[in-house]
Every structure is written in C-alpha cells, then in structure tokens.
XYZ file of C-alpha atoms in Angstrom:
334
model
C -40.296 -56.235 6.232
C -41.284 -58.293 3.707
C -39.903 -57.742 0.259
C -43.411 -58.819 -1.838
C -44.758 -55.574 -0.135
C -41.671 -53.229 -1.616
C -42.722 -50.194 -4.094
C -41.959 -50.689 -7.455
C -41.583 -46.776 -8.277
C -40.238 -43.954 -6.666
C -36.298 -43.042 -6.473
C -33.952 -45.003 -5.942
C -32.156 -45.043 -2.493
C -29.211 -42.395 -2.489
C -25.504 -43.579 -1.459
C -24.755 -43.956 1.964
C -22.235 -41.141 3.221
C -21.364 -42.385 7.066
C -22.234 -44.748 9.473
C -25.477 -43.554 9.765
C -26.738 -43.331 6.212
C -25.018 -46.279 4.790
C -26.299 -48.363 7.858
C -29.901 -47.127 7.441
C -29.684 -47.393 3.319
C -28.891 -51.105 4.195
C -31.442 -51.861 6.211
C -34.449 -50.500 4.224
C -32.935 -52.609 0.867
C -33.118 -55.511 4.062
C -29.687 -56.661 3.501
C -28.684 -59.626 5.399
C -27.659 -58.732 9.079
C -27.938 -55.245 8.727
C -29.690 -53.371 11.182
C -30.600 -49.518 11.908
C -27.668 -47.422 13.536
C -28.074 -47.091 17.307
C -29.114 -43.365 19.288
C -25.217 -43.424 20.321
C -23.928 -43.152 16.763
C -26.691 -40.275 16.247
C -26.225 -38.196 18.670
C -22.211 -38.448 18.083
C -23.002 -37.314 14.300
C -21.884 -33.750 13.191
C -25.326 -31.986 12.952
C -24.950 -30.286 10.117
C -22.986 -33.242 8.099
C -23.776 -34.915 5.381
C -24.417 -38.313 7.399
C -26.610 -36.968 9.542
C -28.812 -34.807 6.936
C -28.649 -37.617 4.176
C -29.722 -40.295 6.832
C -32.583 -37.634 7.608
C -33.590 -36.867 3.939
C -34.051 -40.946 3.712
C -36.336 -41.052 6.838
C -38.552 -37.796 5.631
C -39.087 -39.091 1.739
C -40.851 -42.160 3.199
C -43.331 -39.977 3.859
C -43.721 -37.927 0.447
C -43.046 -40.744 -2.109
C -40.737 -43.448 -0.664
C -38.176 -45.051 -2.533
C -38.087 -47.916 -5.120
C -37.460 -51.126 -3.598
C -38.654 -50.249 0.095
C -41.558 -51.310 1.966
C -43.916 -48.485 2.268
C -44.370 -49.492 5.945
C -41.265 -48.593 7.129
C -43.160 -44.627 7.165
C -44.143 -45.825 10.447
C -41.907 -48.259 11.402
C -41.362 -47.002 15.539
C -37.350 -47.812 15.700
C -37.097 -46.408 12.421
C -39.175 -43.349 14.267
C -36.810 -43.533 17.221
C -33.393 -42.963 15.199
C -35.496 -40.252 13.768
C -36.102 -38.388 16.922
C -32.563 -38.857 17.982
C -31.471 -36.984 14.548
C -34.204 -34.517 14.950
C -32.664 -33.486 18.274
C -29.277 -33.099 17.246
C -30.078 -31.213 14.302
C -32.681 -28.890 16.547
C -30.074 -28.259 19.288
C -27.616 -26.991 17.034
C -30.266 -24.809 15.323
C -31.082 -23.161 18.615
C -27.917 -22.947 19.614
C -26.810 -21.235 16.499
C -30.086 -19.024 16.083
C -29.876 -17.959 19.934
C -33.743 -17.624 21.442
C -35.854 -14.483 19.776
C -39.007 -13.874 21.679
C -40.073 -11.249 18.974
C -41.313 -12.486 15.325
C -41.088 -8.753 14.321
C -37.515 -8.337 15.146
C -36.950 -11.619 13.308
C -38.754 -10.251 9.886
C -36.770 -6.974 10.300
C -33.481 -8.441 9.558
C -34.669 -10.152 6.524
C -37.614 -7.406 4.807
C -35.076 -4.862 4.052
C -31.829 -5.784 1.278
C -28.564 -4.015 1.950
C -27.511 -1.942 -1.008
C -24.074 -3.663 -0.961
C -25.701 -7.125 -0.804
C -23.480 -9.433 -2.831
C -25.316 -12.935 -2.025
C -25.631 -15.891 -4.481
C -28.490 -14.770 -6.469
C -26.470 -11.595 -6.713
C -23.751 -13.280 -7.939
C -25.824 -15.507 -10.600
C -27.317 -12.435 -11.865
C -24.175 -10.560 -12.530
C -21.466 -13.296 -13.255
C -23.240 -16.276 -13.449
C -22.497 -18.705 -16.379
C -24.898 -21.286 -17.530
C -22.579 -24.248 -15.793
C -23.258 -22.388 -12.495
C -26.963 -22.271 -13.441
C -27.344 -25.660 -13.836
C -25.857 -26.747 -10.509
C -28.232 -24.000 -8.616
C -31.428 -25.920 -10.286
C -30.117 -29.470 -9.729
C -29.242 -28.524 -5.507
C -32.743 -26.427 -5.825
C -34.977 -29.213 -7.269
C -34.626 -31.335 -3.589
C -36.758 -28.124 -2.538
C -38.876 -27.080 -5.644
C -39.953 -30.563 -6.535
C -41.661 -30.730 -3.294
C -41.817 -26.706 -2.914
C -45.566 -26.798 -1.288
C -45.865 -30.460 0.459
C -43.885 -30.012 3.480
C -45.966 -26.409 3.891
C -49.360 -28.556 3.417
C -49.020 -30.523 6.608
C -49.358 -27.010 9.094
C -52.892 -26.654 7.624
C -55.406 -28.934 9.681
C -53.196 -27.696 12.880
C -54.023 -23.868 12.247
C -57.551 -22.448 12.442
C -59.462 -19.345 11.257
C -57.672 -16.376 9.427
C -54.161 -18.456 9.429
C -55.881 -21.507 7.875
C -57.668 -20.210 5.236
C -55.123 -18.044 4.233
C -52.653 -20.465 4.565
C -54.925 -22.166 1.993
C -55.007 -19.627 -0.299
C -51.503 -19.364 -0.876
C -51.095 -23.457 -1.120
C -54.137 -23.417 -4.129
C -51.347 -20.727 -5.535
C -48.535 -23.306 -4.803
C -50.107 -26.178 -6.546
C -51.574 -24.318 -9.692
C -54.765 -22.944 -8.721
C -55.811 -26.436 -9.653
C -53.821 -27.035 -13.075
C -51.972 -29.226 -13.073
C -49.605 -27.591 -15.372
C -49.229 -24.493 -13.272
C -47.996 -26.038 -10.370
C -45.075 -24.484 -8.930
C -43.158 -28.013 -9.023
C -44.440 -28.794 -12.481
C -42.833 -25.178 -13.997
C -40.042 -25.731 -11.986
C -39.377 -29.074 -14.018
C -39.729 -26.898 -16.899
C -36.605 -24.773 -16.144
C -34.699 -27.975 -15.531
C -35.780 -28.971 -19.050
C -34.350 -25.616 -20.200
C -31.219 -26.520 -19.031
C -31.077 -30.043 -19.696
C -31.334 -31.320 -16.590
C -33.508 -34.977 -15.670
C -36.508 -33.750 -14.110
C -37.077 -37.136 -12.031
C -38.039 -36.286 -8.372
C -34.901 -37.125 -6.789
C -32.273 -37.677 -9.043
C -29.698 -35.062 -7.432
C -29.775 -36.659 -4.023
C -26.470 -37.998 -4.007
C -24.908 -34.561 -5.849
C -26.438 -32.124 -3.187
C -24.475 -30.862 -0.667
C -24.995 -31.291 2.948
C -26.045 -27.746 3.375
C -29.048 -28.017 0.802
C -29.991 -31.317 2.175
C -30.047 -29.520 5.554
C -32.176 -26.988 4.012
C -34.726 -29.148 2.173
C -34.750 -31.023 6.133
C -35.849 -28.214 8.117
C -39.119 -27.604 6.283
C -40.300 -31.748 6.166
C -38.703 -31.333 10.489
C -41.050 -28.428 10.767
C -44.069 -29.900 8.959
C -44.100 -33.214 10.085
C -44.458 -32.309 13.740
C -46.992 -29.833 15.133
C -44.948 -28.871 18.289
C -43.491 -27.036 15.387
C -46.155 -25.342 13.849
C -45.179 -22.200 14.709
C -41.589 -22.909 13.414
C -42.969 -23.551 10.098
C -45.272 -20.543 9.688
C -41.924 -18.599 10.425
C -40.072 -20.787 7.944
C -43.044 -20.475 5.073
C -43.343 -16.803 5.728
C -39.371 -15.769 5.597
C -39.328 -17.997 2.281
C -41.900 -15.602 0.685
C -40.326 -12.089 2.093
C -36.807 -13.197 0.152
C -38.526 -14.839 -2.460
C -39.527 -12.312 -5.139
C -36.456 -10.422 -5.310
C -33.858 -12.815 -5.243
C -36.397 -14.424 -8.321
C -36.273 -11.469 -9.912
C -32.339 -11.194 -9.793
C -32.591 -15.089 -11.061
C -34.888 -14.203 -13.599
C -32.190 -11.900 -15.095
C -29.476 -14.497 -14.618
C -31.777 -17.069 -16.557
C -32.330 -14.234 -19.572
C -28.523 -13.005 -19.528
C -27.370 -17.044 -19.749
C -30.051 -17.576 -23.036
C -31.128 -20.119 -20.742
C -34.943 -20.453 -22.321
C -38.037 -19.398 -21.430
C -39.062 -21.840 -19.241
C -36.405 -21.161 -17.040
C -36.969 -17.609 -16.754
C -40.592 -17.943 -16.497
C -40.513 -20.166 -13.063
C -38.772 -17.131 -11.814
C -39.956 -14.368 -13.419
C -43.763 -15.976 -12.432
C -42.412 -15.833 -8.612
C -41.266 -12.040 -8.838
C -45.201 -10.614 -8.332
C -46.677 -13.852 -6.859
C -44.595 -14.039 -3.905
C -44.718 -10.205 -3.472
C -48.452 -10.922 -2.982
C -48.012 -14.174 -0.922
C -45.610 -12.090 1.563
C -48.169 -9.780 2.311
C -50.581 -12.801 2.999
C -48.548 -14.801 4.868
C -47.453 -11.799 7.466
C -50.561 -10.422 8.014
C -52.675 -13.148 7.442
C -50.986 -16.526 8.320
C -48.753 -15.095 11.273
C -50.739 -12.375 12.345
C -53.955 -15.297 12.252
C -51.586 -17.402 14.074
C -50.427 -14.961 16.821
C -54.261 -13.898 17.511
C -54.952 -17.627 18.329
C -51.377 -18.598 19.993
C -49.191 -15.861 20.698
C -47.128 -18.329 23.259
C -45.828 -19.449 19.744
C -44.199 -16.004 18.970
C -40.611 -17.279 20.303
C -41.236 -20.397 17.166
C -42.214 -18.158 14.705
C -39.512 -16.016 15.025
C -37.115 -19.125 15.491
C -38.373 -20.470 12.099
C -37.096 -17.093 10.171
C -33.853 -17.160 12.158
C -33.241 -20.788 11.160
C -34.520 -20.212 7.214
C -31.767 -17.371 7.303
C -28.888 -19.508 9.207
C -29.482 -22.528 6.785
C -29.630 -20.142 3.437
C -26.795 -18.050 4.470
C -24.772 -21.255 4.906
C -25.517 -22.710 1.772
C -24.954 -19.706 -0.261
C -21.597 -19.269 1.674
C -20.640 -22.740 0.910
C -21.635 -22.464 -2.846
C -20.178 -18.940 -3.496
C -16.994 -20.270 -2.117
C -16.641 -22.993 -4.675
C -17.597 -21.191 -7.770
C -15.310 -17.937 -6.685
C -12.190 -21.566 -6.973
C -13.534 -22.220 -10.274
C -14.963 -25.834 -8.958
C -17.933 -27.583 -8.905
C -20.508 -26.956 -5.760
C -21.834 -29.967 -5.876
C -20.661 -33.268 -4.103
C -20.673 -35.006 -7.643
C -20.440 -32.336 -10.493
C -23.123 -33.045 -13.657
C-alpha cells in the first residue's frame, strides 16, 4: 500500500497484544518486512483473548472510520479479508459451542424478558455501591459500543424487507437523533463522558478495554458485516433493547447518586422509556417481520440473544470481579 494514499484522521492504531495483533498493527503502519499473521497462528489463538478480539476490532474499524496513518484500501484488501475469516471462525465456533443450538427465538427471549428479584448484576451493583471511579471505567469500556451504538445495526437494513425493514428503520431514525444531530444516541453518549471527564475521541479506550468488551463491541460489526448473519443480528439488536431500559434506569440512579451531572444521567435516563418502546418494536415488528419472511432463520435469531447474553454475562463477571478486589477493570486504569 502506498503511504501518499494513508488517512490523515481517524484513531490511532491501538497496541499490539499477541502475535496476531502486533503482527497485523505492523503491517497496516507498512513496516519494513512485516507481513500479516498466517491462518495457523489464528486458528491456534484463544477465542475469546485479547489477541484475537483486538486483532478483530483492527480489521472491523477499517470499515467504520479507519485509523490514522492507514491506507483506506486495506477495507478490502482480500488477505487482509482472509485472516479475517479465519478469526471470524474461531470466534463463531466457540460462540456456538458455548451458546449450544436453540431452534426457538421465543425460548431465547424468555430467559432474558423477565429480571430475577435477587438479580445482583453490574448495573445492580453501580446503582447501589457504585463510586464515581467505577463510573468512569463503565463509560470508557462502554464508549467502544456507544460511539458506534447504531452503525453496526445499520448494515441488516437493505438485507431485510417489508414490516422488519421499515421498522427496523424506525428505530435506527431513533438511534441517530430523529435527524439532529445533537440527539444522536452517540452524540449524548459523548455528553456523559464529558460529565465525567472523560476524552470523548472515537477510540481513545482501545488499548484500556478488556478483552471481554472488545469481544462484545465484535459480535455486533461480525453480525452486521455479513448477511449469512442477518438473523444473528436481529436477535442481537432485539435482546439489546429487552435489557436495555431497565438496566438504564438502574444506571440512571447510579449517575444521580454519584453527582455525576446531568448529561450523564440524561443518556440513561433518555434510554429508560425509549428502549421500552423500541423492545416492543423490535419483537413484534423486526423479528416477528423477519420470521414471516424467513422463519429457517429462527435457530439465528435465537442464537444472536444467546450470544448477546453469553458475551454480557462474561463481561459483567469479569468487571464485578475486579471492583469487588478493589482494582481497576480495565487493562490500563485512567
């Protein structure tokens, strides 16, 4: 690749964390005689590491807003797309391994639609105990996701049709502001980072987030970007808006108990009735839409929920743990 033709904005390229990542970080600055890892050392990696995810994250931001210093070709760039794949399938076999294979989407919503009255999750914990230290880490893992919240969702649209796709759109014009600008979900959640004086540049917490939240923030660009997975990510989108409004709700509290300004306890407080209506939407008009159309892709829908819920329940696990030591969640701590 030539380097006249490399963006001059954009992130900067995270830190290598592996074989994989390091070796691919290399090769996109075009450092002399490096060249992209090999399908061996890909499907050896751990497939919910952090070499594996990071190396990921790097291939799926070339197609949001690339990095600073890369060649905007390199999007399409097929060996690039080949060590791609190869991570793709590790990361999918251990999802499906680890989700087991539910034919019914129903069954899958069940386990997440209804809150024990015990539940003691993270937002549970942030809400009750949470001090403003804690806060701040949640935003800076959470703005890999809410910087981008509605993108990776925006790709399923031209490969649904009817009732799914216009609904679908409805709830993306909510996503992105209803056409302000300065309603956009991603713009208010920069806000809250304001609040809590956190740099708002898209990005920036890449090399503090933990493999778990990278793995998150992966699943939804892995279900986008291909339409073999279109069902997947109709299960994804919907399960994020069934949990969303009251674990916002419970961070909404957190964000007023912590005096952490109203900005940050708008974003969520904002999500607490919007997302109640989106659920609604998105199960009986986006899945149900979908299902009329394709119900062969019952078995993906319901595999998206069960995968949201693995990949959440693993990074709150992994957080909770920290915090309940007294340390820092984050690879780096701010």
């Amino acid at each position: 690749m030539e380097s006249a033709r490399a963006q001059q904005d954009g992130p900067a390229l995270p830190t290598g964390r592996g074989e994989l990542s390091d070796g691919l970080v290399r090769v996109l600055l075009g450092r002399p005689g490096a060249r992209l890892p090999s399908g061996s050392v890909a499907g050896e990696a751990l497939p919910y590491g952090d070499d594996l995810h990071l190396a990921l994250y790097i291939c799926y931001e070339l197609h949001y807003r690339g990095f600073r210093g890369v060649d905007p070709d390199w999007e399409w760039n097929p060996e690039l797309l080949r060590l791609r794949g190869e991570l793709e399938r590790r990361f999918l076999a251990a999802l499906r391994a680890d989700t087991g294979r539910r034919a019914d989407a129903g069954e899958a919503f069940a386990g997440i639609l209804v809150e024990r009255l015990d539940a003691d999750g993270l937002t549970h914990f942030l809400r009750d105990e949470g001090e403003l230290w804690q806060l701040r880490e949640y935003a800076a893992q959470r703005s890999l996701y809410h910087l981008k919240e509605a993108d990776p969702h925006a790709w399923v649209i031209p490969r649904l049709r009817g009732k799914a796709k216009a609904a679908m759109v409805a709830v993306e014009f909510d996503e992105f502001g209803g056409g302000r600008a300065d309603r956009m979900h991603s713009r208010l959640f920069a806000d809250l980072m304001s609040d809590l004086g956190l740099d708002t540049a898209y990005g920036r917490y890449v090399d503090a987030a933990t493999a778990q939240m990278l793995a998150s923030v992966n699943l939804m660009s892995m279900f986008g970007l291909r339409r073999s997975l279109r069902g997947a990510l109709v299960g994804h989108f919907a399960a994020v808006e069934v949990t969303s409004s009251p674990a916002s709700r419970r961070l909404a509290e957190a964000m007023r108990r912590a005096d952490a300004g109203e900005a940050a306890v708008h974003f969520y407080a904002e999500h607490v009735e919007a997302d109640a209506v989106h659920e609604q939407v998105v199960r009986r008009e986006v899945v149900g839409g979908l299902l009329e159309e394709e119900p062969w892709l019952e078995t993906d829908v319901a595999f998206g929920v069960d995968a949201t819920d693995l990949l959440d329940t693993r990074l709150a696990t992994e957080t909770l743990a920290s915090w309940r030591d007294g340390v820092s969640s984050l690879r780096t701590p701010l």
